[in-house]
PDB file of C-alpha atoms in Angstrom:
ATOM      1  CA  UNK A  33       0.000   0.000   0.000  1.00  0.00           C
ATOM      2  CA  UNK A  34       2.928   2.055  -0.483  1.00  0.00           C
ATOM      3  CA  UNK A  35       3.502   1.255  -2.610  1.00  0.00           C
ATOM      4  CA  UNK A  36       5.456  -0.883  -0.599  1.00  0.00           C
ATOM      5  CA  UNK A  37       4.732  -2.214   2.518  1.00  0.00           C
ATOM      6  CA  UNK A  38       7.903  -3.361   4.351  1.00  0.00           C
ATOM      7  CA  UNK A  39      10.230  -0.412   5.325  1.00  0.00           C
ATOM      8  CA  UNK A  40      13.756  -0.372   3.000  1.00  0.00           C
ATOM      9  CA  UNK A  41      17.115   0.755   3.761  1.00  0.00           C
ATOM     10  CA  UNK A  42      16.388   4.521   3.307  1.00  0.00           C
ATOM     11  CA  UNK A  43      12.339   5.714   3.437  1.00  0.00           C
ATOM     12  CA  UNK A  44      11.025   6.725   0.162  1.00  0.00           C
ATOM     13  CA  UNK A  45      10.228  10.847  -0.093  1.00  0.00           C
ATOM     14  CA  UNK A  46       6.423  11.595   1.193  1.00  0.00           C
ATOM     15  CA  UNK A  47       6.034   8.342   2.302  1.00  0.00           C
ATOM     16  CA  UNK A  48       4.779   7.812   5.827  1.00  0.00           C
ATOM     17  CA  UNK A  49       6.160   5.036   8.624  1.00  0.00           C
ATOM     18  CA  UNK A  50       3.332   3.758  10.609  1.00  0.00           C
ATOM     19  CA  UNK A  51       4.293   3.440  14.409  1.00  0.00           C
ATOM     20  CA  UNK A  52       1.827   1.441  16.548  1.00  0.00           C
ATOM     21  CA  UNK A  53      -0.946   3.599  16.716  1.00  0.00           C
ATOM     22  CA  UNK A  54      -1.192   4.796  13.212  1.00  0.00           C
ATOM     23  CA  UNK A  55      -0.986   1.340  12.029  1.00  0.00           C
ATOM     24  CA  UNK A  56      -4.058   0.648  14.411  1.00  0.00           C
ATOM     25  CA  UNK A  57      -5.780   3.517  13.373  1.00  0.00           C
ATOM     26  CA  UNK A  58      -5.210   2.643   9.469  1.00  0.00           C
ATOM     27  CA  UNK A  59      -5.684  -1.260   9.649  1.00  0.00           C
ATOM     28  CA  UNK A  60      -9.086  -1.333   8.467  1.00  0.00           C
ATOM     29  CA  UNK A  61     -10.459  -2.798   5.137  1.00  0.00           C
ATOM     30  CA  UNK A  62     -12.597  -0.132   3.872  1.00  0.00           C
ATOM     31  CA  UNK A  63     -10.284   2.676   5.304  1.00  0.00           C
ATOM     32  CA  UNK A  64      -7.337   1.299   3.256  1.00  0.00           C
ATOM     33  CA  UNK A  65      -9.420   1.175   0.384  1.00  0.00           C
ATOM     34  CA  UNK A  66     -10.321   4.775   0.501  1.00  0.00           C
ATOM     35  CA  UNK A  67      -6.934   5.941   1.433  1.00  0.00           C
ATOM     36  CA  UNK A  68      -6.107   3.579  -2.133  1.00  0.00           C
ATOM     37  CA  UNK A  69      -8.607   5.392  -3.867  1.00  0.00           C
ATOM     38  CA  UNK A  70      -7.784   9.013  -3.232  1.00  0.00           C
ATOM     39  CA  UNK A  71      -3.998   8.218  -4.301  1.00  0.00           C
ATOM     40  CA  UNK A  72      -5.087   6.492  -7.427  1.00  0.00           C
ATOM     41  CA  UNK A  73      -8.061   8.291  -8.320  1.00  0.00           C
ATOM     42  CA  UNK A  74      -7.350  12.195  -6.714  1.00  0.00           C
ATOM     43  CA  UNK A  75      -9.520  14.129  -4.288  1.00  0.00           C
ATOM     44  CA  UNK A  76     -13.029  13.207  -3.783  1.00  0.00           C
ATOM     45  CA  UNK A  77     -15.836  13.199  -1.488  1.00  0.00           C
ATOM     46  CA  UNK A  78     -17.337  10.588   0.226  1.00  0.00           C
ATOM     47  CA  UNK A  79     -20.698  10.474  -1.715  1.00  0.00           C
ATOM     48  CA  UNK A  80     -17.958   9.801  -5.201  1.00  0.00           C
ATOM     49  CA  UNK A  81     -16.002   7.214  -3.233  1.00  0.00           C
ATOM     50  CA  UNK A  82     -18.895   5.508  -1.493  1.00  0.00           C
ATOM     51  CA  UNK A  83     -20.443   5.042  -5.224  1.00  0.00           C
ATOM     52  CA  UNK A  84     -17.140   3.934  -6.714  1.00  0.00           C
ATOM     53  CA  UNK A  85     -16.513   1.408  -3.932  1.00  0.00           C
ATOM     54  CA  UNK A  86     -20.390   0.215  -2.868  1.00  0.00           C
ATOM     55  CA  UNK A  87     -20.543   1.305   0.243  1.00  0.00           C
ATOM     56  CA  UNK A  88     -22.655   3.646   1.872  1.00  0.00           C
ATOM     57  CA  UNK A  89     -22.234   7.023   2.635  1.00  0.00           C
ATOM     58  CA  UNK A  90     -22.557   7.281   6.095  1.00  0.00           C
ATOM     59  CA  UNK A  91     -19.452   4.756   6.156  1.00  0.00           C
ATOM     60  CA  UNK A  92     -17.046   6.429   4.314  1.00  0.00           C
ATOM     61  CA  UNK A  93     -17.685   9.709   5.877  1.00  0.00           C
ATOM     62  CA  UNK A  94     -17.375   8.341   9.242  1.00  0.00           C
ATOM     63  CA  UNK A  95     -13.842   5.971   8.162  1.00  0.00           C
ATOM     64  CA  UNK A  96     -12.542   9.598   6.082  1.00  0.00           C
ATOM     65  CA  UNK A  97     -12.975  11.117   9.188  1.00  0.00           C
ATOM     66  CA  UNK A  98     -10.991   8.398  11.252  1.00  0.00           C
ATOM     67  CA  UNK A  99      -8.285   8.588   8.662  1.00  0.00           C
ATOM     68  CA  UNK A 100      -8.161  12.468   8.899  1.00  0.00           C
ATOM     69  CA  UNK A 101      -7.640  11.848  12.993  1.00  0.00           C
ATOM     70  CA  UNK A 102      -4.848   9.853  12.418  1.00  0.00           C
ATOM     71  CA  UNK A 103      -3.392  12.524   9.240  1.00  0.00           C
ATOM     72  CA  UNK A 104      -3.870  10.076   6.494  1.00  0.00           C
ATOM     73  CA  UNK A 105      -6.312  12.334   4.629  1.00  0.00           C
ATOM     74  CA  UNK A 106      -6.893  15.664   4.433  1.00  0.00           C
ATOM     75  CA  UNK A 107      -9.469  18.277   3.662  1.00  0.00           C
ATOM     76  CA  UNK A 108      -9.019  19.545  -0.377  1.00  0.00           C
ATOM     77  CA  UNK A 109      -9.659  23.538  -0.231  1.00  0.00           C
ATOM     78  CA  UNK A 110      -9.578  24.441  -3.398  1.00  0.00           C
ATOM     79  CA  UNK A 111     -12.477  21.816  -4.771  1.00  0.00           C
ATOM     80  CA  UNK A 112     -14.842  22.286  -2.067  1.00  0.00           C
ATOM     81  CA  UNK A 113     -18.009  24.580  -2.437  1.00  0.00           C
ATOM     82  CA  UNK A 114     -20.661  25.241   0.666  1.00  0.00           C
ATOM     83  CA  UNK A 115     -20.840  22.158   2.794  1.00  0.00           C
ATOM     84  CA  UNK A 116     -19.507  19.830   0.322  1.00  0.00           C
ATOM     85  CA  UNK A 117     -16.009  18.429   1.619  1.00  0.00           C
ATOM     86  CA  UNK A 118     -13.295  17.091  -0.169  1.00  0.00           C
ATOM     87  CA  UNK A 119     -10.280  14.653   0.545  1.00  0.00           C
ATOM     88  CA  UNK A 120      -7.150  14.149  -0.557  1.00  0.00           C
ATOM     89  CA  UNK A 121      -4.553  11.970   0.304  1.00  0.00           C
ATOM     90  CA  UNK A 122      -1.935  13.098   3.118  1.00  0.00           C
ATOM     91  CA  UNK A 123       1.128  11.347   1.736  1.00  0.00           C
ATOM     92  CA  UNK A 124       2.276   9.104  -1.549  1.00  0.00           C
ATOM     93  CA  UNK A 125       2.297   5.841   0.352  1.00  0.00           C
ATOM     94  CA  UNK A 126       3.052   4.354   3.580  1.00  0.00           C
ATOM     95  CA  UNK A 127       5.632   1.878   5.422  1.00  0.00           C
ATOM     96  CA  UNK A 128       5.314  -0.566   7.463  1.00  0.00           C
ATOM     97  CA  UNK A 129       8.339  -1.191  10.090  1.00  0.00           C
ATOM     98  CA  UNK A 130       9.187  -4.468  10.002  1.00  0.00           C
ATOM     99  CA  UNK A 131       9.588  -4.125  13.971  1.00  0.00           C
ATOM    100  CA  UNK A 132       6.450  -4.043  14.903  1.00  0.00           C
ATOM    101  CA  UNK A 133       5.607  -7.840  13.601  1.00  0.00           C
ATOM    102  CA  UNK A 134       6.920  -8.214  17.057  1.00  0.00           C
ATOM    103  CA  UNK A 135       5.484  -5.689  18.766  1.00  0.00           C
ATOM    104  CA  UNK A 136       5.169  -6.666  22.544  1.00  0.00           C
ATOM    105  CA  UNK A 137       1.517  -5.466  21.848  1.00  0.00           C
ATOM    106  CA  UNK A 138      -0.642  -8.130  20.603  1.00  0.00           C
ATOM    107  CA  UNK A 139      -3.088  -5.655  19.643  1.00  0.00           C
ATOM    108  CA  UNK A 140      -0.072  -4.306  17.630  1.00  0.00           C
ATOM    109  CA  UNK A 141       0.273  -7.462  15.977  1.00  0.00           C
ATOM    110  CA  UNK A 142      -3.055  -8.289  14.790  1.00  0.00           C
ATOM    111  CA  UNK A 143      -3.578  -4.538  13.577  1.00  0.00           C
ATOM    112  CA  UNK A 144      -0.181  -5.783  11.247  1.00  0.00           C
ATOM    113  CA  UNK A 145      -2.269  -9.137  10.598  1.00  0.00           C
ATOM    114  CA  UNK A 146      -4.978  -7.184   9.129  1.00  0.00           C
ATOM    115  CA  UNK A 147      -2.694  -4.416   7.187  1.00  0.00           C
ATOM    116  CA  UNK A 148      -0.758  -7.060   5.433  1.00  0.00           C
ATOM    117  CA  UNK A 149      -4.046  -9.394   4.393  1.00  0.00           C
ATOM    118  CA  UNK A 150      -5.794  -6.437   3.215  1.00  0.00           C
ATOM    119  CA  UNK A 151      -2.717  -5.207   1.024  1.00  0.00           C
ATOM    120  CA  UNK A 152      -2.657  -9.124  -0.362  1.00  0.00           C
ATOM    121  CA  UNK A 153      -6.731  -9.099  -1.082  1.00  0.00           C
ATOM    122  CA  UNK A 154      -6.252  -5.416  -2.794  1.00  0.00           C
ATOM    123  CA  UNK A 155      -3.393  -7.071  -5.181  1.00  0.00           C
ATOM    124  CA  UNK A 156      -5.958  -9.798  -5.847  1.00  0.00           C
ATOM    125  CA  UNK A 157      -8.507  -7.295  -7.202  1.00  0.00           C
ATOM    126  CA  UNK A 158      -6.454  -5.242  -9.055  1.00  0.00           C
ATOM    127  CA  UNK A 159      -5.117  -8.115 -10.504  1.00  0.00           C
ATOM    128  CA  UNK A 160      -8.638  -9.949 -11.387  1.00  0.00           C
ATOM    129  CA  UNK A 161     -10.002  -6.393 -12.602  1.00  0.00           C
ATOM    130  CA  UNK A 162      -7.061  -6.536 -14.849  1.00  0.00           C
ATOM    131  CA  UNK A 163      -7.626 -10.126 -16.533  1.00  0.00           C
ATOM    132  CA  UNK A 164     -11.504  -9.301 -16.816  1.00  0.00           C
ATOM    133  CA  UNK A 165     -10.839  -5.924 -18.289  1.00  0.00           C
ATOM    134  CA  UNK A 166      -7.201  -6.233 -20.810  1.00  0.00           C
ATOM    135  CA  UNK A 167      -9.034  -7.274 -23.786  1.00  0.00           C
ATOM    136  CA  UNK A 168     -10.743  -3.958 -23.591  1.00  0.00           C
ATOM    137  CA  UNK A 169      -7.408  -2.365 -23.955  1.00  0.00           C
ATOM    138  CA  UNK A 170      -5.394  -2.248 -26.989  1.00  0.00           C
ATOM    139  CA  UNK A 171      -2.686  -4.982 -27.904  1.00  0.00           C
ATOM    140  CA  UNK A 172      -0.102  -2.317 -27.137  1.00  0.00           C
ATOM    141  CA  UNK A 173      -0.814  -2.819 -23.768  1.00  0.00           C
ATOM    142  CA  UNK A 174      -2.299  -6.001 -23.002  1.00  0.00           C
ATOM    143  CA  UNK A 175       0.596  -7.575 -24.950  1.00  0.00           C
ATOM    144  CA  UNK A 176       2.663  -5.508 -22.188  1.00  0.00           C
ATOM    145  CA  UNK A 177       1.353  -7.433 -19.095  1.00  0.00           C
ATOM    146  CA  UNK A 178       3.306  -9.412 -17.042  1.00  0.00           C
ATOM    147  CA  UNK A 179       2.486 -12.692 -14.944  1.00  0.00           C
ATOM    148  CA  UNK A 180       6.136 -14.163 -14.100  1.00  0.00           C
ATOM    149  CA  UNK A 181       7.200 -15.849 -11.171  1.00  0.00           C
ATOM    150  CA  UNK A 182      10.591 -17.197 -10.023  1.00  0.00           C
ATOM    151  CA  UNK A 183      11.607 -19.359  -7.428  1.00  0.00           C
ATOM    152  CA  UNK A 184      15.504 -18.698  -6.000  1.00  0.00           C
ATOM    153  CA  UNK A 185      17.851 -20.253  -3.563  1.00  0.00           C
ATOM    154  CA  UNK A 186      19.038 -17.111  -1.350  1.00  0.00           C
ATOM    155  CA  UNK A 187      20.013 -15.944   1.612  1.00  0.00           C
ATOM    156  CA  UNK A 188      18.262 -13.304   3.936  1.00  0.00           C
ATOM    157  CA  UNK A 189      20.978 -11.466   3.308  1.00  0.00           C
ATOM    158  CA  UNK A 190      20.463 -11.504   0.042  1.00  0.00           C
ATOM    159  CA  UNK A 191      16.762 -11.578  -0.729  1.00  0.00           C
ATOM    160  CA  UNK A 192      17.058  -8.003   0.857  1.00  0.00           C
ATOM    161  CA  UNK A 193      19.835  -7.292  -1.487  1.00  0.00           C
ATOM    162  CA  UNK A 194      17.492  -8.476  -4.519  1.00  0.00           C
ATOM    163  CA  UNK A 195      14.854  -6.592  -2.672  1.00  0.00           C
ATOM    164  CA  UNK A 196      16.475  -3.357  -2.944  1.00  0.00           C
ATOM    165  CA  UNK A 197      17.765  -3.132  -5.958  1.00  0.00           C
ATOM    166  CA  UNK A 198      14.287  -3.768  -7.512  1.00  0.00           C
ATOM    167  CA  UNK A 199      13.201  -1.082  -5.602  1.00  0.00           C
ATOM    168  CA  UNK A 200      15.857   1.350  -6.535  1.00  0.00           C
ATOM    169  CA  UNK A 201      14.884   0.010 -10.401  1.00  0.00           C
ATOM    170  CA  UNK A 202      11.346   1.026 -10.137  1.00  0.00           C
ATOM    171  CA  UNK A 203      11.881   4.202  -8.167  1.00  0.00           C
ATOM    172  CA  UNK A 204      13.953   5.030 -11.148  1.00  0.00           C
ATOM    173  CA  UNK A 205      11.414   5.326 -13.365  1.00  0.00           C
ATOM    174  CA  UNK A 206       8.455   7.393 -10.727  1.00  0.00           C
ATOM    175  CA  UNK A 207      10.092  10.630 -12.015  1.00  0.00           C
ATOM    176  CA  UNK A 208      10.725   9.817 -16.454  1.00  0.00           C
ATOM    177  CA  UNK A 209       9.771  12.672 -18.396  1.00  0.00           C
ATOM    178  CA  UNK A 210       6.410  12.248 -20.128  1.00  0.00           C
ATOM    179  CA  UNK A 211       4.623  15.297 -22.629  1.00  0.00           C
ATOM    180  CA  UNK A 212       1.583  16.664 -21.452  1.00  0.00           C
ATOM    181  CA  UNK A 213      -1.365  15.118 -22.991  1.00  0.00           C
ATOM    182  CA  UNK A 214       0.264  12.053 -24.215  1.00  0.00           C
ATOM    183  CA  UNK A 215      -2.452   9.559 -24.659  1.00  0.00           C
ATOM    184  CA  UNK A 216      -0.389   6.145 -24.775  1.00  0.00           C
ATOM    185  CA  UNK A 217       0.383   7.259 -20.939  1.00  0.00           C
ATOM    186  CA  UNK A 218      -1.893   4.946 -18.018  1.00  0.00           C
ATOM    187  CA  UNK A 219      -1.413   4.046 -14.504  1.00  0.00           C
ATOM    188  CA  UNK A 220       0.886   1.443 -14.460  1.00  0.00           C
ATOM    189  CA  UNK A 221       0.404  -1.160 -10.931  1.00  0.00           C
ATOM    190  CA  UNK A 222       3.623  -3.067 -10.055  1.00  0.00           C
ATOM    191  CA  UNK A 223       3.067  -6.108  -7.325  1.00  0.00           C
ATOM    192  CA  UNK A 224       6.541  -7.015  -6.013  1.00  0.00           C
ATOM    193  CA  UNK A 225       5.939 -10.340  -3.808  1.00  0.00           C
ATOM    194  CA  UNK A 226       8.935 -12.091  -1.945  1.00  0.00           C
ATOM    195  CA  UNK A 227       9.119 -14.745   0.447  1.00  0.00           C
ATOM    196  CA  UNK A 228      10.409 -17.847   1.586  1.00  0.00           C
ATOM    197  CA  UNK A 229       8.502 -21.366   0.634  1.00  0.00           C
ATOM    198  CA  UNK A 230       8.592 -24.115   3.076  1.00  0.00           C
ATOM    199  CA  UNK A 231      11.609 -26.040   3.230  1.00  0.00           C
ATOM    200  CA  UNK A 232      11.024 -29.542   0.911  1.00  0.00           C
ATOM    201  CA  UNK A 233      12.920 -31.421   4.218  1.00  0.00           C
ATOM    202  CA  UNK A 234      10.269 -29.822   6.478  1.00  0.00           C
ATOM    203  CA  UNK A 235       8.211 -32.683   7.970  1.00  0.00           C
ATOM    204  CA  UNK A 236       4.282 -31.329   7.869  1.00  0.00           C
ATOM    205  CA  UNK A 237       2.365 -30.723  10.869  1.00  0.00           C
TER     206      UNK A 237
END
């Protein structure tokens, strides 16, 4: 939901650390998916984002206004007019410290639980939105997608190595110079997954 959700060597520019209790105060489904929605989408209200995401509006005004508490969100001044408010995302992303998976804190700890399922489930829809809408886009981008997977033999030591210096490729291209009004420019989503399978000499439960 950073765009990245473990913490790397050096934080990534507007991009927020969650401590304990802004991880608590974020770790709920439909407030991620706001929080998603206003950095994908821009500002909005939460009439627009309770119709693009089904929910009521009662619930996303009440879950906007939790995320404000906790300065995820923020109000947009220059879109709203009377009583209508508007929100707008605080930062770029966030980070998750890879401390707190052991947080003393077991409250701490399931409030990482749900952060970490919720980022998984979010992948999954992006990524079944994807397959049941890329033959509406043309070849030049369906053609484009990519499904790999690798399995390596590594090291902690050097999974965070490989780690990083994916990261450091893709931050490299956040910033590429692209004209105004070019049309063959979309949002592009990048999942990066790592982790380690179960050992083949593990005996099962």
């Amino acid at each position: 939901m950073p765009e990245n959700p473990e913490v790397p060597d050096a934080a990534e520019p507007d991009v927020r650390t969650l401590d304990p209790r802004s991880l608590r105060g974020l770790a709920h489904p439909l407030r991620m998916r706001l929080l998603v929605a206003l950095r994908h989408h821009g500002p909005a209200t939460a009439s627009q984002l309770a119709e693009r995401l089904g929910e009521s509006s009662g619930a996303t005004s009440y879950h906007l206004r939790q995320l404000a508490d906790h300065g995820f969100v923020v109000d947009d001044p220059e879109r709203g007019k009377g009583r209508e408010r508007w929100w707008k995302a605080a930062n770029k992303g966030v980070m998750l410290d890879n401390a707190l998976h052991n947080d003393p804190n077991p409250e701490v700890r399931g409030a990482v639980n749900t952060f970490m399922h919720e980022v998984a489930s979010m992948h999954d829809q992006e990524l079944s939105t994807w397959l049941g809408t890329m033959h509406d886009w043309p070849e030049t981008w369906s053609a484009k997608a990519d499904f790999s997977d690798f399995t390596l033999r590594l090291t902690p030591e050097l999974l965070a190595e490989l780690d990083g210096r994916v990261h450091d490729l893709i931050d490299s291209y956040r910033n590429l110079a692209v004209p105004e009004g070019d049309g063959s420019v979309a949002q592009v989503r990048l999942h990066l997954h790592a982790f380690p399978l179960k050992k083949l000499d593990t005996p099962d439960a």
